[in-house]
Structure formats: C-alpha cells, structure tokens
Short mmCIF file of C-alpha atoms and ligand atoms in Angstrom, two decimals:
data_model
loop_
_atom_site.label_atom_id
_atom_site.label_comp_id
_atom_site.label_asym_id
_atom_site.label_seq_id
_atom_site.Cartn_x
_atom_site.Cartn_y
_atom_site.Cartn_z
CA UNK A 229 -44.89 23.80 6.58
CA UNK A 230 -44.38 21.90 3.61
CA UNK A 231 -47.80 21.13 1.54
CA UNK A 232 -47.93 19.10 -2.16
CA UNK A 233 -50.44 20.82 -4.51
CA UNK A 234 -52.21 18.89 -6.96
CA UNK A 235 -54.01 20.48 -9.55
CA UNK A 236 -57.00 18.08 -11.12
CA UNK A 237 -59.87 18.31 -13.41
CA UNK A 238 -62.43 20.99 -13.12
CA UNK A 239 -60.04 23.44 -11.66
CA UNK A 240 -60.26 21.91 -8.27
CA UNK A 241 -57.08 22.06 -6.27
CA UNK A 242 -56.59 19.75 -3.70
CA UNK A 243 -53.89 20.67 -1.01
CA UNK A 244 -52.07 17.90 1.23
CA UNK A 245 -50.16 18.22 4.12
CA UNK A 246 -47.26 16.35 3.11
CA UNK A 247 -45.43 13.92 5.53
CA UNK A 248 -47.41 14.20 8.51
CA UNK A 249 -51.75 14.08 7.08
CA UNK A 250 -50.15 11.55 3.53
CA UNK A 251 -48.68 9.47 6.57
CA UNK A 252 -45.34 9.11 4.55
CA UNK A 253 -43.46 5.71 5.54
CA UNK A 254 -40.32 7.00 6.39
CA UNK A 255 -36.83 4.83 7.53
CA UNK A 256 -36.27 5.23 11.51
CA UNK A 257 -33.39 3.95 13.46
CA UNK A 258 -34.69 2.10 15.92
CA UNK A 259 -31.28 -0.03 17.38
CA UNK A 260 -28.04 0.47 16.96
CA UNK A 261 -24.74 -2.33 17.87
CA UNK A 262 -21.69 -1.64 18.05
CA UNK A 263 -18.31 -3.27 18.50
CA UNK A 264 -14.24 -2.28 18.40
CA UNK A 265 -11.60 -5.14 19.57
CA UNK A 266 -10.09 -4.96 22.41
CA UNK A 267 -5.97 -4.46 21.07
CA UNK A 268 -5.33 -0.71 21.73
CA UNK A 269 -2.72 0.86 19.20
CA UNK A 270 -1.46 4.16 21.37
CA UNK A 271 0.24 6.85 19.35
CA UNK A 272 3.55 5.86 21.99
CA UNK A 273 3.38 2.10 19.90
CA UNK A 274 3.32 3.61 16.64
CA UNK A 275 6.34 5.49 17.89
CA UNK A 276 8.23 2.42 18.09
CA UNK A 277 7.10 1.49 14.49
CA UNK A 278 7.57 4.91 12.04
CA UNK A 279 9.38 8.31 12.77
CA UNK A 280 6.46 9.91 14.23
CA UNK A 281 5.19 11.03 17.51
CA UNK A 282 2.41 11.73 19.91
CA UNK A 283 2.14 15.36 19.44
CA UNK A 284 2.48 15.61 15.71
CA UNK A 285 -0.46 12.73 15.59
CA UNK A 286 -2.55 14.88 18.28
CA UNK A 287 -2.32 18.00 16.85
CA UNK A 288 -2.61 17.41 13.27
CA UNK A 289 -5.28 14.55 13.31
CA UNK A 290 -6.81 14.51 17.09
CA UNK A 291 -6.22 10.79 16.87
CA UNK A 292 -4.75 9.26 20.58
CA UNK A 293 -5.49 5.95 20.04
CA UNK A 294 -6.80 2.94 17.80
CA UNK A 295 -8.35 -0.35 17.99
CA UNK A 296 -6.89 -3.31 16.27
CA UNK A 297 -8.73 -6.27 15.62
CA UNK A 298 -5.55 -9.32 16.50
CA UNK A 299 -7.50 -12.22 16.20
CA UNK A 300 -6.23 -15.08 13.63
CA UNK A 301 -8.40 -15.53 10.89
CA UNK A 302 -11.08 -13.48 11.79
CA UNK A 303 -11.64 -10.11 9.20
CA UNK A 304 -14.42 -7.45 9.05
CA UNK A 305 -17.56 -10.04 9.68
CA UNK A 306 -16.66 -11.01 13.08
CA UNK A 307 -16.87 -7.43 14.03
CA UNK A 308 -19.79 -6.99 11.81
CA UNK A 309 -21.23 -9.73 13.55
CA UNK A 310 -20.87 -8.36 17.06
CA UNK A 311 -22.49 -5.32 15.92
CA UNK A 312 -25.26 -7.06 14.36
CA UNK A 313 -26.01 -9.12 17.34
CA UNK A 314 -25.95 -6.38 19.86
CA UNK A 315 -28.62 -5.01 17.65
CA UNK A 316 -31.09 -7.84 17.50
CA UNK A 317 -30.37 -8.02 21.60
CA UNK A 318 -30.95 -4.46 22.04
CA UNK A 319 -34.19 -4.15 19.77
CA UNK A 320 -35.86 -7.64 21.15
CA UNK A 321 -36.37 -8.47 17.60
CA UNK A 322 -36.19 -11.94 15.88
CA UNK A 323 -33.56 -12.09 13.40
CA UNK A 324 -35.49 -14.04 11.57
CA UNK A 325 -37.81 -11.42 10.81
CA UNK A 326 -34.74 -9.15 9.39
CA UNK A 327 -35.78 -8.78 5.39
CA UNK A 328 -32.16 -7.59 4.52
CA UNK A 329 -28.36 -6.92 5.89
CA UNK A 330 -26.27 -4.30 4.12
CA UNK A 331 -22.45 -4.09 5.18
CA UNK A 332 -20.88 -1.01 4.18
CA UNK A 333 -17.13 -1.74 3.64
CA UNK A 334 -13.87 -1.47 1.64
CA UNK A 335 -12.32 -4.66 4.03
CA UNK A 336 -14.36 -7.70 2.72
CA UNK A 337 -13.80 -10.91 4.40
CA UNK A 338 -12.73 -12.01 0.68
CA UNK A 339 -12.95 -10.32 -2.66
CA UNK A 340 -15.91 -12.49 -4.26
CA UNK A 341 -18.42 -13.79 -1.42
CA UNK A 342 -20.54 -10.83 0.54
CA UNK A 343 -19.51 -10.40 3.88
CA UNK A 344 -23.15 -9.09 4.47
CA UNK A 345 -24.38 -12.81 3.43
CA UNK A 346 -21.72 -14.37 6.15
CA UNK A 347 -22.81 -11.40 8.33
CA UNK A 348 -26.43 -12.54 8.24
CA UNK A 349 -25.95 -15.77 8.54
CA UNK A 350 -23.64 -14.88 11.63
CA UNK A 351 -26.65 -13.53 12.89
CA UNK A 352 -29.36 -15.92 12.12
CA UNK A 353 -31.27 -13.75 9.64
CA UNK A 354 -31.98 -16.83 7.81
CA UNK A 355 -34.71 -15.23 6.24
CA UNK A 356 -32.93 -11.96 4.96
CA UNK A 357 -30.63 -11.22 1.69
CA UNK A 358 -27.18 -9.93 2.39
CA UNK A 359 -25.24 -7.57 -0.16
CA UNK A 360 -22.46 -5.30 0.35
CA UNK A 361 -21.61 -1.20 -0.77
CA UNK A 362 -18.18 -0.08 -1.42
CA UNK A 363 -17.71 4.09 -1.04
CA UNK A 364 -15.07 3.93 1.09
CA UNK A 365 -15.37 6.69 4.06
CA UNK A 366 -18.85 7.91 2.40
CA UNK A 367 -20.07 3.85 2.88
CA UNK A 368 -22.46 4.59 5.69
CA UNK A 369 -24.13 7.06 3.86
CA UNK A 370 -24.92 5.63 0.81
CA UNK A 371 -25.77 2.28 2.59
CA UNK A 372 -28.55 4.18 5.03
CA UNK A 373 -29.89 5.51 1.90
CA UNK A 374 -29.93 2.24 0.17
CA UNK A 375 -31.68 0.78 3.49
CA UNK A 376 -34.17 3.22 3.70
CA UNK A 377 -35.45 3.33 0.16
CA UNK A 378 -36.25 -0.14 0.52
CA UNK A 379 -38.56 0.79 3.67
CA UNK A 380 -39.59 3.72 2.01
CA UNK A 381 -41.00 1.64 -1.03
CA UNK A 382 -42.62 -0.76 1.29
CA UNK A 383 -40.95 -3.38 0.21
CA UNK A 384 -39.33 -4.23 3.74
CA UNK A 385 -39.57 -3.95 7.14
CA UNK A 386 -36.84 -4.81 8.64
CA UNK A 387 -33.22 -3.72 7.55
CA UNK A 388 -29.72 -3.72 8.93
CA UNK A 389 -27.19 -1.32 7.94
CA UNK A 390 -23.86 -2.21 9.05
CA UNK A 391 -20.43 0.00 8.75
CA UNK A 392 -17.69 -2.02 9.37
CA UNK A 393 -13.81 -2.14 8.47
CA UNK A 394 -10.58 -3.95 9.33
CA UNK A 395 -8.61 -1.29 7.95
CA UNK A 396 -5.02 -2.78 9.74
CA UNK A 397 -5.70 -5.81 6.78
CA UNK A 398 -4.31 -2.92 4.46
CA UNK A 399 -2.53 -0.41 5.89
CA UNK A 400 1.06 -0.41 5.37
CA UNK A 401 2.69 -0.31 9.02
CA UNK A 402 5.53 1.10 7.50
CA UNK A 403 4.18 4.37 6.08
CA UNK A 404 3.73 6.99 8.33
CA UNK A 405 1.14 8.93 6.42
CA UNK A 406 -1.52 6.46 6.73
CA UNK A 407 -0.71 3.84 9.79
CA UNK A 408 -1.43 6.40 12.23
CA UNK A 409 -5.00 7.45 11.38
CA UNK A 410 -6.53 4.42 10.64
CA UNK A 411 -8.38 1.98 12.84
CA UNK A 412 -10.66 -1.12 13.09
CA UNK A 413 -14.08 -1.28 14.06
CA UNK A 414 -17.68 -0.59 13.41
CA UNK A 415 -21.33 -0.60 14.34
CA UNK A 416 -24.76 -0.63 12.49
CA UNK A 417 -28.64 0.15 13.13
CA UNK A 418 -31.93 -1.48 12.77
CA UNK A 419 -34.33 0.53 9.91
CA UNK A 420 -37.95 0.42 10.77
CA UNK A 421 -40.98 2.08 9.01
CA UNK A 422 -42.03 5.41 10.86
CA UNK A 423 -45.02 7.45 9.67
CA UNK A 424 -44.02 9.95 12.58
CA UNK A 425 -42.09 12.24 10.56
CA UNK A 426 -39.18 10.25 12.04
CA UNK A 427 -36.15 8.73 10.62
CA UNK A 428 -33.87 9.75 7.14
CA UNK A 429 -35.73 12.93 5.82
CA UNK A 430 -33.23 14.30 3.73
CA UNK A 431 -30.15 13.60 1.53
CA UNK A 432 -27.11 14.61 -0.62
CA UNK A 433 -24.95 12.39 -2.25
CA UNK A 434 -22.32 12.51 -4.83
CA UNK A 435 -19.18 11.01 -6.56
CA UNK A 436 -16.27 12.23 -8.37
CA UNK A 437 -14.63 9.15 -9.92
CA UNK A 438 -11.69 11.77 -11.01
CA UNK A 439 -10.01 11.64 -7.78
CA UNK A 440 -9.66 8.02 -7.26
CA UNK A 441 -5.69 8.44 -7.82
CA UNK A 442 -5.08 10.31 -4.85
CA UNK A 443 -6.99 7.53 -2.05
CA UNK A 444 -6.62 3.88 -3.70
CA UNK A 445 -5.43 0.54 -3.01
CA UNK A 446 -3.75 -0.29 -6.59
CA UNK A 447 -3.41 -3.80 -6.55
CA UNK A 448 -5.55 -6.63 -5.85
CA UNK A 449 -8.63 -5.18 -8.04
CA UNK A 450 -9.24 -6.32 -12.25
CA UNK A 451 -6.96 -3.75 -13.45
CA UNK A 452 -3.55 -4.76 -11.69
CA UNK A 453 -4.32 -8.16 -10.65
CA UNK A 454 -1.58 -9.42 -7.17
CA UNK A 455 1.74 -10.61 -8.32
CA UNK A 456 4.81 -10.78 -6.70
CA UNK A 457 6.00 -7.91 -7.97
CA UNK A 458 3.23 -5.96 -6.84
CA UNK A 459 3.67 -7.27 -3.47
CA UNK A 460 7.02 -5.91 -3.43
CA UNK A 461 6.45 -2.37 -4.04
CA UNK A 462 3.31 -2.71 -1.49
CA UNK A 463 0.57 -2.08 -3.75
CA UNK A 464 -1.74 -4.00 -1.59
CA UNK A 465 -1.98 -1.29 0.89
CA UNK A 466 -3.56 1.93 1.33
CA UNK A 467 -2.30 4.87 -0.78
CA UNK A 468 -3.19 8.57 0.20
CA UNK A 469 -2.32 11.86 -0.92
CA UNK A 470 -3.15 13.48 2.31
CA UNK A 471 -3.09 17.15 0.99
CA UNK A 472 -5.13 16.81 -1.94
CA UNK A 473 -7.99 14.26 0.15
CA UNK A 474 -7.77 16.72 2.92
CA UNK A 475 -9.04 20.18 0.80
CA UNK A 476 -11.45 18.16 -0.85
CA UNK A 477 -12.90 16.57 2.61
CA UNK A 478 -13.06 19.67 3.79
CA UNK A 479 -14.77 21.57 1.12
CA UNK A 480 -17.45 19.17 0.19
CA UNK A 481 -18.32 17.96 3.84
CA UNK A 482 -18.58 21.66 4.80
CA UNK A 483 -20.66 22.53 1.69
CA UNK A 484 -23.13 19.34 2.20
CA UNK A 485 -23.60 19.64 5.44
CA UNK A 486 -24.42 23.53 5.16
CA UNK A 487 -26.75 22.67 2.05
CA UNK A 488 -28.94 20.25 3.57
CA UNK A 489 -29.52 22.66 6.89
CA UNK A 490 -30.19 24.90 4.30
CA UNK A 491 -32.64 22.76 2.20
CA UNK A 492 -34.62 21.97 5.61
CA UNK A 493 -34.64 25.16 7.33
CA UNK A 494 -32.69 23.82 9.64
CA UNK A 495 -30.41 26.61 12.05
CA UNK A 496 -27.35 25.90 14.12
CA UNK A 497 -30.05 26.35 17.28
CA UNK A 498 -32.10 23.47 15.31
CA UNK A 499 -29.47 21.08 15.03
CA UNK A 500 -28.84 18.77 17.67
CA UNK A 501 -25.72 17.07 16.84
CA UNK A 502 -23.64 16.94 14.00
CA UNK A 503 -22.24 13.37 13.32
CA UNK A 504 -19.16 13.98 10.88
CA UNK A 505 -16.98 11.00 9.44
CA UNK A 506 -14.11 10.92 11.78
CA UNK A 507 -11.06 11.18 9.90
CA UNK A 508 -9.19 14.01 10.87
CA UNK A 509 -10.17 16.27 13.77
CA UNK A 510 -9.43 19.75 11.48
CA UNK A 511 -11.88 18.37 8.88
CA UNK A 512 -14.16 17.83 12.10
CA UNK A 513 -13.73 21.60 13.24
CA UNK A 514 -13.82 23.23 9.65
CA UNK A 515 -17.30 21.16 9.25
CA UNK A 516 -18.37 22.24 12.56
CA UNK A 517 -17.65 26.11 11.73
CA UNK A 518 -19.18 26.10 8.20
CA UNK A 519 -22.18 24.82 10.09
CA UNK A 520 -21.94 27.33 13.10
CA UNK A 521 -22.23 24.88 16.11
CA UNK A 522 -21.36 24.55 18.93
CA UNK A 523 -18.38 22.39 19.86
CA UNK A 524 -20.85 20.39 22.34
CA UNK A 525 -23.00 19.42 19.44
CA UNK A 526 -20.47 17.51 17.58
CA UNK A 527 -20.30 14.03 18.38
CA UNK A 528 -16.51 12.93 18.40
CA UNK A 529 -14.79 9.75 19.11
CA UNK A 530 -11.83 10.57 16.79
CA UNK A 531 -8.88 10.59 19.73
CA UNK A 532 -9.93 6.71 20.49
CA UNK A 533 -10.61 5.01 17.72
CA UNK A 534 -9.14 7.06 14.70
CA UNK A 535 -10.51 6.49 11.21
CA UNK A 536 -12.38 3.63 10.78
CA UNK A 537 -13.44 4.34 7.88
CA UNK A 538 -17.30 2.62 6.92
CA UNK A 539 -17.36 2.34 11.27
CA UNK A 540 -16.94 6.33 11.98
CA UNK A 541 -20.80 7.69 11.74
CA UNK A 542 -22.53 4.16 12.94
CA UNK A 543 -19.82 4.31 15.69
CA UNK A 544 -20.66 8.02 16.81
CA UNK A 545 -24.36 6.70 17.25
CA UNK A 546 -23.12 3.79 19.06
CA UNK A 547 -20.89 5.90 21.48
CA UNK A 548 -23.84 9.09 22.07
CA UNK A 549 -26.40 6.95 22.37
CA UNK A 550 -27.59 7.60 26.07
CA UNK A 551 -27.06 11.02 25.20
CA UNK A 552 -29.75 11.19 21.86
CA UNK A 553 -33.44 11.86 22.21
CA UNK A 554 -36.59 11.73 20.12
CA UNK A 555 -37.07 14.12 17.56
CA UNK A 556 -33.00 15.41 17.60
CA UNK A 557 -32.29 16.54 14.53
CA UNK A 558 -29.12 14.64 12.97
CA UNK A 559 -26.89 15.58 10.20
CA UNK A 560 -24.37 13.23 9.28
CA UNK A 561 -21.46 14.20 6.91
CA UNK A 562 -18.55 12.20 4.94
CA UNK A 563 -16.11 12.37 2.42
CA UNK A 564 -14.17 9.25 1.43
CA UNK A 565 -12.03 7.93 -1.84
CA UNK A 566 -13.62 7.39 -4.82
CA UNK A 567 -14.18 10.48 -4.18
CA UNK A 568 -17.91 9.77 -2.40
CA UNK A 569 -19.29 12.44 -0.21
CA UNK A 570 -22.65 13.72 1.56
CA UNK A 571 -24.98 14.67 3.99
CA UNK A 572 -28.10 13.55 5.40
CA UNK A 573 -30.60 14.65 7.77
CA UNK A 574 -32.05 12.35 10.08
CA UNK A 575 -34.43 12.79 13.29
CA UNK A 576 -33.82 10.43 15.81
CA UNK A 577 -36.59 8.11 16.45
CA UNK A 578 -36.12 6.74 20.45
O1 UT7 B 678 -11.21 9.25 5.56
C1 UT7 B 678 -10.89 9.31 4.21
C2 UT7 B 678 -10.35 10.57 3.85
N1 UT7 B 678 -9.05 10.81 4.42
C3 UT7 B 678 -8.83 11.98 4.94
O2 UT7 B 678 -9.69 12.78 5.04
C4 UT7 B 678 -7.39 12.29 5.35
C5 UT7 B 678 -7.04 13.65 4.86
N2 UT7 B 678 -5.67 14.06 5.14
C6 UT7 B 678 -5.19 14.25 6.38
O3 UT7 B 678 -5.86 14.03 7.37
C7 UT7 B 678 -3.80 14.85 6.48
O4 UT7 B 678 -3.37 15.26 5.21
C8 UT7 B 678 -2.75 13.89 7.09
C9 UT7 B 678 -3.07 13.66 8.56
C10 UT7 B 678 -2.72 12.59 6.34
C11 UT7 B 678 -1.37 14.56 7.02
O5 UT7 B 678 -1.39 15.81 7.66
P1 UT7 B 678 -0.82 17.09 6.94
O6 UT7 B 678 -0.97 18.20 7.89
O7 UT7 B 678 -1.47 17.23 5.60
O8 UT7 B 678 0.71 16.75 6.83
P2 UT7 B 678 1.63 16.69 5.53
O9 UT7 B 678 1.40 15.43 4.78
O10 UT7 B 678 1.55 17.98 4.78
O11 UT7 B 678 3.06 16.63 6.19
C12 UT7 B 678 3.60 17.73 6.95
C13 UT7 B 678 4.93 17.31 7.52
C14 UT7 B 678 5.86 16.72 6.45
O12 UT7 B 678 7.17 17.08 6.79
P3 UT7 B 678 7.90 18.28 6.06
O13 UT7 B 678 7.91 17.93 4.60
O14 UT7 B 678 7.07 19.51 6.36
O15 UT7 B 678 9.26 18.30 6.68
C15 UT7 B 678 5.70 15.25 6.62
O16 UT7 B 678 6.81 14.52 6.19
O17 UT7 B 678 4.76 16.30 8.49
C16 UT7 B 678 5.52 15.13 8.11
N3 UT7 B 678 4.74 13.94 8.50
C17 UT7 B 678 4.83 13.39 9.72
N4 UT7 B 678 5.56 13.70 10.79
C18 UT7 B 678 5.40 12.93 11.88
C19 UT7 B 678 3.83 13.27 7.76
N5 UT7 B 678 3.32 12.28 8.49
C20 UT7 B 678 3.93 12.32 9.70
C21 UT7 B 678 3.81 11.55 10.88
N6 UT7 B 678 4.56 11.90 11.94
N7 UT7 B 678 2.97 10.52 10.99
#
C-alpha cells in the first residue's frame, strides 16, 4: 500500500494513506459514444484500386475491413458529434452541464476553427469550451490526460474526450502503403470526479519530434503552404515510412506498457485488458507478449475498422463495453507520428 510521509515540526511524523483515507479526486470514465459510418471498404475493393490483396493485407496488418465516412460535406465533427451525443444519451446527463469538449484529431473540419467548438455546439454544451490536441495515433492519450488534470485540479466536473478522424480526407487512394490500413471513425467518454480510487491512476507520455520525417503530411501546414505544384506531387496526403514507424511502435508501446505495470505492481494476472492503438495487428501481438497476456485480454477491433488513428483506443472501449467491469484494471498503449507515444493505467469505473 502506498502511504505519503510528512515530516513536520517537533519531530512528529504524520503518515497518510494516500488515495483512498486523502480522498484523492481522481478522473473516471463514466460514458462512452461511439460512432463509424456505415460505407464498408473490404480489402476485395481496395483490390480493384492498388496492386494489393486480401491475404497480404490480413497477414501483415490483421486489417479485413474499413469504414468510410461518404457523406458530402460532412468531415471529422459529424462523427465526433454522433459520438458525443451517444454519450450525453447514455450517461442521462445535461449537456449543458458539460464544462469542456476535447477532440483529439489530425482531420480537423478546417485548419483554423476547433472542431471541438463545432463539436460542442453540435451537442448543445452551450455552456462548455471546446479545444482540440494534435498527436496523431498517441491523440487519445494525451487528450485523457489533458481531461483528467482538469478534474483532478477541481477545476471541472464534467469533461468530454473525444478521438475522432476522417483519415480517407488524406490518404492517397493510390498508394498502397497507406490506403489499406487506414480508416474513419471514432468515439469518446464522459470524465467525472471519483474519490474511489477509480479512473486514470497512472501515466507515461513522451515525444520525439526527430522522427516526424518518416509519418507526415508535408503540405498544407506553415512551412510548405498548398500550391499547385504541391498538389501535383500529392503532398496533401499521408506519407509513411512503414519500416522505420513500425520498429519504433513496437519498441516504445512494448516498453510503456511494460513500465507502467511495472510502476503499479501490476502482473499479467492483474491486468484485465490491454487496450493497444490499433494500427497493425503485429504491433498488437509484440505489445501483448512484452506484457505477457493472454490473447483474450487484448481488446481488438483491428480486422473491422483498421487504423483510425485518434478513434482506435476510445473505439476499443466503445466496442468491449458490455464486456468491462468495475475495478478492471486498463492499460492503454499508442505510438503515433510526431513521434508521440504512451501508456496509461486506468480502472474502470461502471
Ligand atoms: O498508427 C500510426 C503508426 N503507424 C504504424 O504503426 C504503421 C507501421 N507500419 C506498418 O504497419 C507496416 O510497415 C506496413 C503495414 C505499412 C507495411 O508492412 P511491411 O511488412 O513493413 O511491408 P514492407 O513495406 O516492408 O513491404 C514488403 C513488401 C514489399 O515488396 P518487396 O519489396 O518485398 O517486393 C512491398 O512493395 O510488400 C510490398 N507491399 C505490398 N504488397 C501488397 C507493400 N504494401 C503492399 C500492399 N499489398 N498493400
């Protein structure tokens, strides 16, 4: 058991249970929404499209399918928004009382206004504050822990945290290495206080801004503004070096995922499910290994909705939700460009 010492005057040391007796506010997930659009792109379509096929797709990426979001007009806040509503539904709460709405994504409805604003709006959190976080694949993560300092401080009650990305708005349907693993989609949760020992308990997050060359977008941002000419050599779309991403993912979600069981004592037989960003089921599987679980306590959705990249980990929770219960011990893991990665430890709270 963990216990905070503090040594005051006269000698006299005073020791407190920590968490549990201090009755530590901690950030609990008390909802979660979810939506993907209807449009199914099979592996067979994307045959039709680039020189691949369905068993090179399964068996390096475990991806069988992907949902496409076809409707004109509409970007990443219309499926933010179904995933935001779903959430008020499911929780029975007012969305006016929502303090704040965080959308985790690299597919912004446009490139200066906060989709999180329209997404609250959307929503009719009229009295909340919406702001968005950009860490590609790693999004969720740092959003959740953005969320849940703000409960943590006290400074609000009420927070959504949404993951959500139309990826198909740049991916390059023309380039085999990346059209087949991404997808659109996403979900989010509802943060609530918990002074049950509930909720985000434990973190590890980091950046390595040395390996944005090998996952980028390279036009469109202040240093290489859109011109025709980069329109013609497609620099508005996804680039990946798949080799180099894929040691890296694989390394650092392994490694934060093992420290953080390490950090909280936490053994394979203690861990209830690991949720790991979906974006390739070997990473899955070498996470899963380094961790020493149990296939049946990895949460996957990988083969039908592929990489959505901010929607992956909100998604999982969306998809195993019957199948959680209170006081499961979570760890989530990610890697994504920038390079972002992490871990966190969560219990679930319902
Ligand atoms: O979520 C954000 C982070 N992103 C990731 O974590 C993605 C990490 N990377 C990956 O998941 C994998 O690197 C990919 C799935 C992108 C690629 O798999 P790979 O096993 O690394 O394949 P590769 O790029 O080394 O290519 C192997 C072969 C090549 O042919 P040769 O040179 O051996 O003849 C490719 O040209 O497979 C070929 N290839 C394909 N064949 C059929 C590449 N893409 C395809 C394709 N269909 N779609």
């Amino acid at each position: 058991m963990l216990y905070n010492v503090f040594y005051v005057k006269y000698k006299q040391t005073i020791i407190i249970k920590s968490k549990e007796v201090m009755g530590k506010i901690t950030a609990a997930i008390t909802a979660v929404g979810g939506y993907v659009p209807e449009y199914v792109l099979t592996n067979a379509e994307l045959e039709t499209m680039v020189e691949t096929n369905d068993e090179w797709i399964v068996s390096r990426t475990g991806i069988k399918e992907r949902r496409i979001l076809k409707k004109e007009g509409e970007g990443t806040s219309y499926i933010a928004i179904k995933a935001g509503k779903e959430i008020i539904k499911k929780s029975g709460i007012d969305p006016k009382d929502i303090d704040l709405v965080i959308v985790t994504t690299i597919t912004p409805d446009l490139m200066v206004a906060s989709t999180a604003a329209y997404v609250a709006t959307g929503i009719g959190a009229t009295n909340a504050f919406g702001y968005d976080v950009s860490a590609a694949c790693s999004g969720f993560l740092y959003g959740l822990s953005t969320g849940a300092a703000f409960i943590e401080a006290g400074r609000y009650k009420k927070v959504l945290v949404i993951g959500a990305d139309k990826m198909s708005s740049i991916i390059d349907y023309t380039d085999r290495n990346t059209c087949i693993i991404f997808g659109d989609g996403g979900a989010g949760v509802l943060l609530e206080p918990n002074d049950e020992g509930l909720g985000l308990l434990d973190e590890h997050l980091r950046s390595d801004g040395a390996g944005r060359d090998f996952l980028r977008i390279e036009a469109g941002g202040s240093i290489m503004p859109i011109t025709h000419e980069t329109l013609d050599a497609g620099k508005q779309y996804v680039y990946q070096d798949g080799k180099t991403v894929f040691k890296h993912a694989v390394k650092n979600m392994a490694d934060s995922a093992e420290l953080i069981m390490k950090r909280n004592n936490l053994s394979a037989e203690d861990v209830a499910w690991l949720a790991p960003h979906q974006a390739n089921k070997r990473i899955i599987d070498a996470t899963r290994s380094r961790a020493g679980l149990d296939n049946d306590k990895v949460m996957i959705n990988i083969h039908k909705f592929g990489n959505t990249t901010n929607g992956t980990i909100p998604l999982l929770f969306w998809d195993y939700e019957d199948k959680l219960k209170k006081g499961d011990n979570i760890v989530i893991a990610a890697f994504g460009g920038g390079f972002t990665w992490g871990a966190q430890y969560l219990k679930w709270a319902y």
